[in-house]
Amino acid sequence: NDAITMAIGAGSSLGFDIAGAADSVGNAIILSAGHDVANGVLVAARSAGGGSGNASITGEDGAFTSATLAKTTGTIDLESNSDTGLTFAGNVGLEATGGNSAITANADGFVSFAGTLDFSASVTGTAANPDAQGGGVALRALDGGTINVTGQAQLLASGTGAPLTAANTVSGSGTGGSVLIEAVNGGQVLFDALVNIGVDGRGGEPSAQNVAAGSSTAGSVILRATGTTGSLIDFAGDLGVTALGQNANGTGCTTCLFDGGVATGGSVTLLSSGTANAISVSGATSLFAGADGGEAQAGSGGNAFGGTISVRAINGGGLTFATANVDVSASGGGSSGAIAGNATAGNIELSAS
């Protein structure tokens, strides 16, 4: 039941030495740490033979010549430390379970994705553990290192609570985790296509009667270019960020403080600090840190509290947007019973100094 780690050593090459291996249907590298693989498909539930300990994956410079899928009961940490680089020729799907996972390009290193990238540390509650806390996902280019994603990218760290079934109980809470994209001391993170980032929280939404919904709390997103000159985060396409406290509806708990779930928006921070450091978005930018309280069949609808969005360029740093939509609105949940939920909008900071 001890935690274990699958290690992929520097200089490794994984894949199939055939023409067009990265695009061949049914040709993929599947890495499983704590999950069964059935007929070439990763099973969602953790393996019954895996014990209670978490299993993680780590890897260094190497070449993945086929599409790559990885799923763990722990974390995923991949890094490049040399000009050999860590390269992926096909689409990549990485799914951790909570914890803090990262892809890092250190000094002289580079990480390259020729296809799409789906990187997730989302968590869903269970009947045994109804509360859910999302993990962390990070892309980090440090000290001149470079990360480049050619295809679309999706970075997720949501938390979704499980519904309960017993009358006059409150379903599990859902709390979003964190997504970090950082370029430090001349590091660069480059996206060539659409990027979606989500750290939403959603409480459990019951189907049985007389059960309250769980509370919903979104997580945090940080994009920062800092340190010595030349740090860059560049989005050639659109950028969409959600840190939403999603509405979860109750089914009529009359003894609960709220029947509809209380919702709280998360935080979104974009920071460019230092001369010639920059964050740039060539496409449309959408930043959303709102909240929607859950509906109530009896008792009170859920209150809603908008989150915070901070966009700052300081000490010579630059921020460039083609178009931008920024939203921290809140909507209280309605009620068929006594009281609808209250709503309080969040805060937006836009500054340059």
Steps between C-alpha positions, in 0.01 A plus 500: 500500500803730476511772234696398188638687198540402134825666386584564134874566483677773303576402141210254474309446177144365518280420202487303178761515225256508208414767249233737631509352848381823661178498296419129468161399637540260792870575534564664836726491801288427808653563841299388801593550864227354719239437227420190295528498122228302321514444123738792464278737700579649840237407759369803688479337845821426688616140479368264767849352519671835549459523875433828679828673412524747212704428187667783307692550174823696454701549182794693357643578154391250238291441189139378490447409135131404524188644657534481880241436770588492870279461808609480863356474847768750602684774309677544164830687482690533172805719442776585257846586626707503180493583130404137431150616587178323588296458181154362424422422136126434546208615712556480876251435781628515859259435786618523860283454808535799727843606626725742313618394154732691268675513165824695537768621259810595699812683375603377151198271490195498276168314495319471169146376425439451126130426557241588763556504876236407760643527851264442793505468876124506549335305780145367540360398837371152578236357731776417750673839461240746370710819531735562206810721483660554160876466470755720327626519141803708404698583185832657602776639277793601719840661437474502121309174462222478240162324480316498167152356432408485131143369531216607726565483874266433790616538861248393764493475879133487594333354807153340487329381816295181514125506565363337814179302520390512866225752577597820686870469417732731306677364191876519455676827433698563182813716514710587198877462506767711330652559157835677470674609181826679568799626303791603722847641426471486122281190483231483233163319484357510148154390386421485129125434527198531731563464875226422756569509874247394766509484880127485560340367817162332512323351798323168482155529343261240647228312317341353813238719666553721809879523456697825486755575232866535592687827499705605194834683530719574200879483508779725373672571168834680483679606181825683568807615308766618744871512576773608263427631151337292227245300699200442275159329506355522151155388379473503120131403520213562742534472877206394719525485881221397738514503879128449553310404811239295313141470609395174664127465568337351810193279519323635806700463822291691755742464792813615313630858514493508118321260268664645188877492503698809600740602220825697514703611200875447488796720417671574167833683495701615200830662598782627281786645703841619383644667194426320171296228671157452346169318479339526156168369360447538125148357504201575722543487878224395740558506877210384719501473880129513567262300719146361469316396814296181487123485472293382799179297503450587867678731741768735370659530161877514496685828548756594234828692532695609195874445496796723416685576177831686506682606182823690572806618309768635735866597495518515121303183431256488208147364447343488153144396411317512168159499674407412858188417700534500880214383725460454878122507515291306750145364496317375809297181478123522478267314733161338476495520880573791731807701399700554184877525526691827519766598246817706539713578195877465518793735434699588187843665503665631182824689558831601346783660692 
